[in-house]
Short mmCIF file of C-alpha atoms in Angstrom, two decimals:
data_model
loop_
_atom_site.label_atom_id
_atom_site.label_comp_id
_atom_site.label_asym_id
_atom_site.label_seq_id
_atom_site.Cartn_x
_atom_site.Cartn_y
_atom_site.Cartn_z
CA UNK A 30 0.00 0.00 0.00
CA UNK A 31 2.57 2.90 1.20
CA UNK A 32 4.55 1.61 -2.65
CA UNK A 33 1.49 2.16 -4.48
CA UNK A 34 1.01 5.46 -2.59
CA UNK A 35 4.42 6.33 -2.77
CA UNK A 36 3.90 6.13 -6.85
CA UNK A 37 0.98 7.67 -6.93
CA UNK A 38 2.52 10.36 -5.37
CA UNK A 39 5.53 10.96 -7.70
CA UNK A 40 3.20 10.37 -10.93
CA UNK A 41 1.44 13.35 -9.72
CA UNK A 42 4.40 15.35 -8.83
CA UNK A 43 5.50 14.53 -12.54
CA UNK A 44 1.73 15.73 -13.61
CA UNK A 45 2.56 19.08 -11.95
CA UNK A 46 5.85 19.80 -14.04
CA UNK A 47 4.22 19.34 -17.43
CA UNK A 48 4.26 22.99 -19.00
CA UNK A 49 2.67 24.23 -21.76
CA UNK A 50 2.93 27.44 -23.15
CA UNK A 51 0.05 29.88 -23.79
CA UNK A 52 -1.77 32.95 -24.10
CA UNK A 53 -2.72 34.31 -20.46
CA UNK A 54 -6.49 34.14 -19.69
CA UNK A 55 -8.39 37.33 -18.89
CA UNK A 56 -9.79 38.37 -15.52
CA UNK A 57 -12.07 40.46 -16.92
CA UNK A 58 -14.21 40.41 -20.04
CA UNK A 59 -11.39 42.02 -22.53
CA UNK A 60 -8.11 44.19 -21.85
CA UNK A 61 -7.92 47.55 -22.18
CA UNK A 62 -4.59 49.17 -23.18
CA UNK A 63 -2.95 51.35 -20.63
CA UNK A 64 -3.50 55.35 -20.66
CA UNK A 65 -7.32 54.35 -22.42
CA UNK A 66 -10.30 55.30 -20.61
CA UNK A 67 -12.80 52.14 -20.73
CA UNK A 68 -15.71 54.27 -20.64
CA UNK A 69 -14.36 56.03 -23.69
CA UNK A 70 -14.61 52.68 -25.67
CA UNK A 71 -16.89 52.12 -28.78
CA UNK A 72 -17.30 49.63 -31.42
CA UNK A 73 -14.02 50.93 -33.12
CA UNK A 74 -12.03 49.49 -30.32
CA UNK A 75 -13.63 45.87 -31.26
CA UNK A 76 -13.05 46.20 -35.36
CA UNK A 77 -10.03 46.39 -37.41
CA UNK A 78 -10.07 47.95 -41.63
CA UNK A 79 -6.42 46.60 -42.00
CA UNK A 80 -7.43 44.00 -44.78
CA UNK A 81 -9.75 46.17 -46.61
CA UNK A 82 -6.92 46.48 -48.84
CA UNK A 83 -6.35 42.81 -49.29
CA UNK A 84 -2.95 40.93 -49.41
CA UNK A 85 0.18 43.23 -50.65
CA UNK A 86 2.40 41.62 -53.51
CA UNK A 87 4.83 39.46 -52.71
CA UNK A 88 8.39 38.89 -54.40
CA UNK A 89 8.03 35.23 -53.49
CA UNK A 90 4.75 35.08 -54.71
CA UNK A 91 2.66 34.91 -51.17
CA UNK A 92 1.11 38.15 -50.15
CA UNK A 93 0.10 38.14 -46.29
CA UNK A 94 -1.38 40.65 -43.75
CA UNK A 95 -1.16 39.66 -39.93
CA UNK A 96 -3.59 40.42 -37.69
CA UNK A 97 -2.12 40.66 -34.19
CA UNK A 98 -1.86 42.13 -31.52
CA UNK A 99 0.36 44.55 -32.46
CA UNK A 100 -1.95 46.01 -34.79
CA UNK A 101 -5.45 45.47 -33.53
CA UNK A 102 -4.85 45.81 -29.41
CA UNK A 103 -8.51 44.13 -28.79
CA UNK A 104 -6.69 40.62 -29.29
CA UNK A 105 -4.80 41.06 -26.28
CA UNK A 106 -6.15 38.06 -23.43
CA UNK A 107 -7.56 36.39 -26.34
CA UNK A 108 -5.93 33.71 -27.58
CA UNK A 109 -6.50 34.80 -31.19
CA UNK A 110 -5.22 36.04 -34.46
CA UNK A 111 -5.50 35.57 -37.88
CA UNK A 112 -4.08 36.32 -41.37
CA UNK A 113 -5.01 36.91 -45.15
CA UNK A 114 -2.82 35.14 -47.34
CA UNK A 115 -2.85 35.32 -51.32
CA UNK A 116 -1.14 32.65 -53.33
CA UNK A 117 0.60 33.58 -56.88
CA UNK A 118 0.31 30.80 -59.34
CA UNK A 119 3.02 28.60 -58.39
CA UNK A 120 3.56 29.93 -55.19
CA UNK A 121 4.59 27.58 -52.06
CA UNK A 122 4.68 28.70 -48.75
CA UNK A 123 7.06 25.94 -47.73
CA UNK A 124 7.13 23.56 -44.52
CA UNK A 125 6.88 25.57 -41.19
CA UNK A 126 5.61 25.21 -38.05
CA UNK A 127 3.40 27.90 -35.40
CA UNK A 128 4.49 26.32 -31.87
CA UNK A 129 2.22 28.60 -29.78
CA UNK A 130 -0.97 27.77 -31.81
CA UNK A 131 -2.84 25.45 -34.39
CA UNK A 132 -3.94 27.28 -37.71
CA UNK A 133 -7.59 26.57 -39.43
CA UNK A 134 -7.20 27.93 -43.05
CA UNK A 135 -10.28 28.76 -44.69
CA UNK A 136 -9.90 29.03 -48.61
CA UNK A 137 -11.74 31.96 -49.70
CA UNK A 138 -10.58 31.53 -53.69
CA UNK A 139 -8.60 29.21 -56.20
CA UNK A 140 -7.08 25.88 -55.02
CA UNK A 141 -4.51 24.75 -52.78
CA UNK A 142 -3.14 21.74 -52.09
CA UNK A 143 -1.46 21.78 -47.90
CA UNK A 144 -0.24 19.01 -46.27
CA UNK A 145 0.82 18.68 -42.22
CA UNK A 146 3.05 15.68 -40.84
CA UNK A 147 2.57 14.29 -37.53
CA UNK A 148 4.95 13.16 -34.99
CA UNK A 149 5.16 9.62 -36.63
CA UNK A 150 6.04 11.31 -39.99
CA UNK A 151 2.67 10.28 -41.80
CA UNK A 152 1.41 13.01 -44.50
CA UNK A 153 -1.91 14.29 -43.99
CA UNK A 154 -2.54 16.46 -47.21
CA UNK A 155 -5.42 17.31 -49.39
CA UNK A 156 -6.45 19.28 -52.41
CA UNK A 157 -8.79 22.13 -51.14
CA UNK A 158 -11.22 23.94 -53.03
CA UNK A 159 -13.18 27.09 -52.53
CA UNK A 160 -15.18 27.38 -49.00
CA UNK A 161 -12.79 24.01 -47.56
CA UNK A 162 -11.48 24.39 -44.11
CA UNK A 163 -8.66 22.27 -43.07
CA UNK A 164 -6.74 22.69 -39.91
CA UNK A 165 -3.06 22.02 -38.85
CA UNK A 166 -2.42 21.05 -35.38
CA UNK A 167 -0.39 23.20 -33.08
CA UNK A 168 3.60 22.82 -33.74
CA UNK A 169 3.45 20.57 -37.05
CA UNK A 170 4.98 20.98 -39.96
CA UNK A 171 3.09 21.91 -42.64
CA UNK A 172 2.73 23.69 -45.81
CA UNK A 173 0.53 24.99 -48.50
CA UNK A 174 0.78 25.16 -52.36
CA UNK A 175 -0.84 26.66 -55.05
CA UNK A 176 -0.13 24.43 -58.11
CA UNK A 177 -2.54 26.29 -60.46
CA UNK A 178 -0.30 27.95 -62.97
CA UNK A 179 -2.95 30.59 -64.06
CA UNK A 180 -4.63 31.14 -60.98
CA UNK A 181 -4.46 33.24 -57.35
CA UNK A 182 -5.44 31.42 -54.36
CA UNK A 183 -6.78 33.27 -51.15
CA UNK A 184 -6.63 32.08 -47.72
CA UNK A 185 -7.95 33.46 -44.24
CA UNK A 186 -5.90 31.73 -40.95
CA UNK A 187 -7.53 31.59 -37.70
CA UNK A 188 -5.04 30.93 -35.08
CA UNK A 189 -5.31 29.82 -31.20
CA UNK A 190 -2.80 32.46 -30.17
CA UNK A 191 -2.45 35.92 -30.34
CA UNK A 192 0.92 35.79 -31.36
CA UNK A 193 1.95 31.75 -32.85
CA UNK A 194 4.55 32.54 -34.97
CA UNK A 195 6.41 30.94 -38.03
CA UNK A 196 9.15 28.94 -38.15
CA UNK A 197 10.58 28.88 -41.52
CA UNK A 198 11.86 25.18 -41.24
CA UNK A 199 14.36 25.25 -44.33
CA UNK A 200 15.71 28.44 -43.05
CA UNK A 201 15.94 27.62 -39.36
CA UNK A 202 17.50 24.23 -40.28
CA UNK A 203 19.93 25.56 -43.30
CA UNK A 204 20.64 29.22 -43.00
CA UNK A 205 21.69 28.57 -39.26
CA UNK A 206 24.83 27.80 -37.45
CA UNK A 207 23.92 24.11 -36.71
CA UNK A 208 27.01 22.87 -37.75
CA UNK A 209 27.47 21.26 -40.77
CA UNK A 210 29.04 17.55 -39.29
CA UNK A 211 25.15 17.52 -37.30
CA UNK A 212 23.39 18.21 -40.60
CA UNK A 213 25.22 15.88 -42.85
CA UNK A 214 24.41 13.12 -40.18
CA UNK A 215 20.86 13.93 -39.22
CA UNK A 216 20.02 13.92 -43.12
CA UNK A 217 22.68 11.55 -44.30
CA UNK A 218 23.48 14.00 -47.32
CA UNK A 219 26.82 14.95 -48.21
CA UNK A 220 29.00 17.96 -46.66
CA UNK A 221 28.94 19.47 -50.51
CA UNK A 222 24.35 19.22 -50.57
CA UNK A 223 24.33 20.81 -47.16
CA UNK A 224 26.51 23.61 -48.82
CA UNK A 225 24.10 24.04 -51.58
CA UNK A 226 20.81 24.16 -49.12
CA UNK A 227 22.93 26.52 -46.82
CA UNK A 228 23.31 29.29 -50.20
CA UNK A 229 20.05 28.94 -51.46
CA UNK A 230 18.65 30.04 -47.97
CA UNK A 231 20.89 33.01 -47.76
#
């Protein structure tokens, strides 16, 4: 009894170091930014004209606009944000991750085929069409592609963080100072490839 006890005891002390990262929850029904008078507050506080324009250009063919924090203050205590992404014929946005939050991409136009890879390296992907949702679990890689050669695509994001970030996996893997030896071993190519991925990120 006092063994079985005694492991209950440390499975729950184990329990209690588990940590996972995420936006702080409110105390009160939204946060107000500091030096603003709440009873000065009005529907403008709660709406954001940022994407009225639509996606900007791109010179690598994706055009995005953020919606943070940052920009639109409302979001803070949320646990929100989103983004408008538009897609160039051809255009990838190529395999990345958002550790503080899963994504659900809405396709407003065009095509797109994305894909996201769980933790056993199985491929989840699909070919979505106009009005599809699909939705990439928090801290996966995945991607999205237009493959249309004559057509835009346009995408909405809805993420479960105000701020979940992007982690350009080619770039944090190739155009950083992991050193080469680790690289060459952890995806068995030669010291002379590595070289070659290393340029074209830079």
């Amino acid at each position: 009894m006092a063994k079985s006890l005694a492991l209950l005891t440390t499975f729950a002390l184990l329990s209690l170091t588990t940590v996972r990262a995420s936006d702080p929850d409110l105390v009160s029904d939204f946060s107000v930014p500091d030096g603003v008078d709440p009873a000065k507050l009005d529907g403008v506080f709660f709406t954001y004209t940022g994407l009225r324009g639509g996606a900007p250009a791109s010179t690598n063919g994706i055009g995005y606009k953020s919606v943070t924090i940052k920009d639109f203050p409302a979001l803070n205590g949320m646990g929100i944000s989103m983004e408008l992404l538009k897609f160039a014929p051809g255009a990838v946005n190529v395999p990345h991750t958002h550790p503080r939050g899963a994504e659900v991409l809405f396709l407003v136009d065009g095509s797109l085929t994305v894909g996201t890879v769980d933790g056993n390296g199985k491929l989840y992907k699909n070919m979505l069409q106009k009005g599809d949702v699909f939705v990439f679990p928090i801290g996966l890689p995945h991607y999205q592609a237009n493959f249309d050669k004559t057509n835009k695509a346009v995408t909405v994001s809805a993420y479960g963080s105000s701020i979940a970030d992007y982690v350009d996996l080619p770039k944090n893997l190739f155009g950083s100072s992991i050193p080469d030896e680790v690289l060459t071993k952890a995806f068995k190519m030669s010291a002379d490839t590595i070289q070659q991925l290393r340029t074209a990120q830079n």
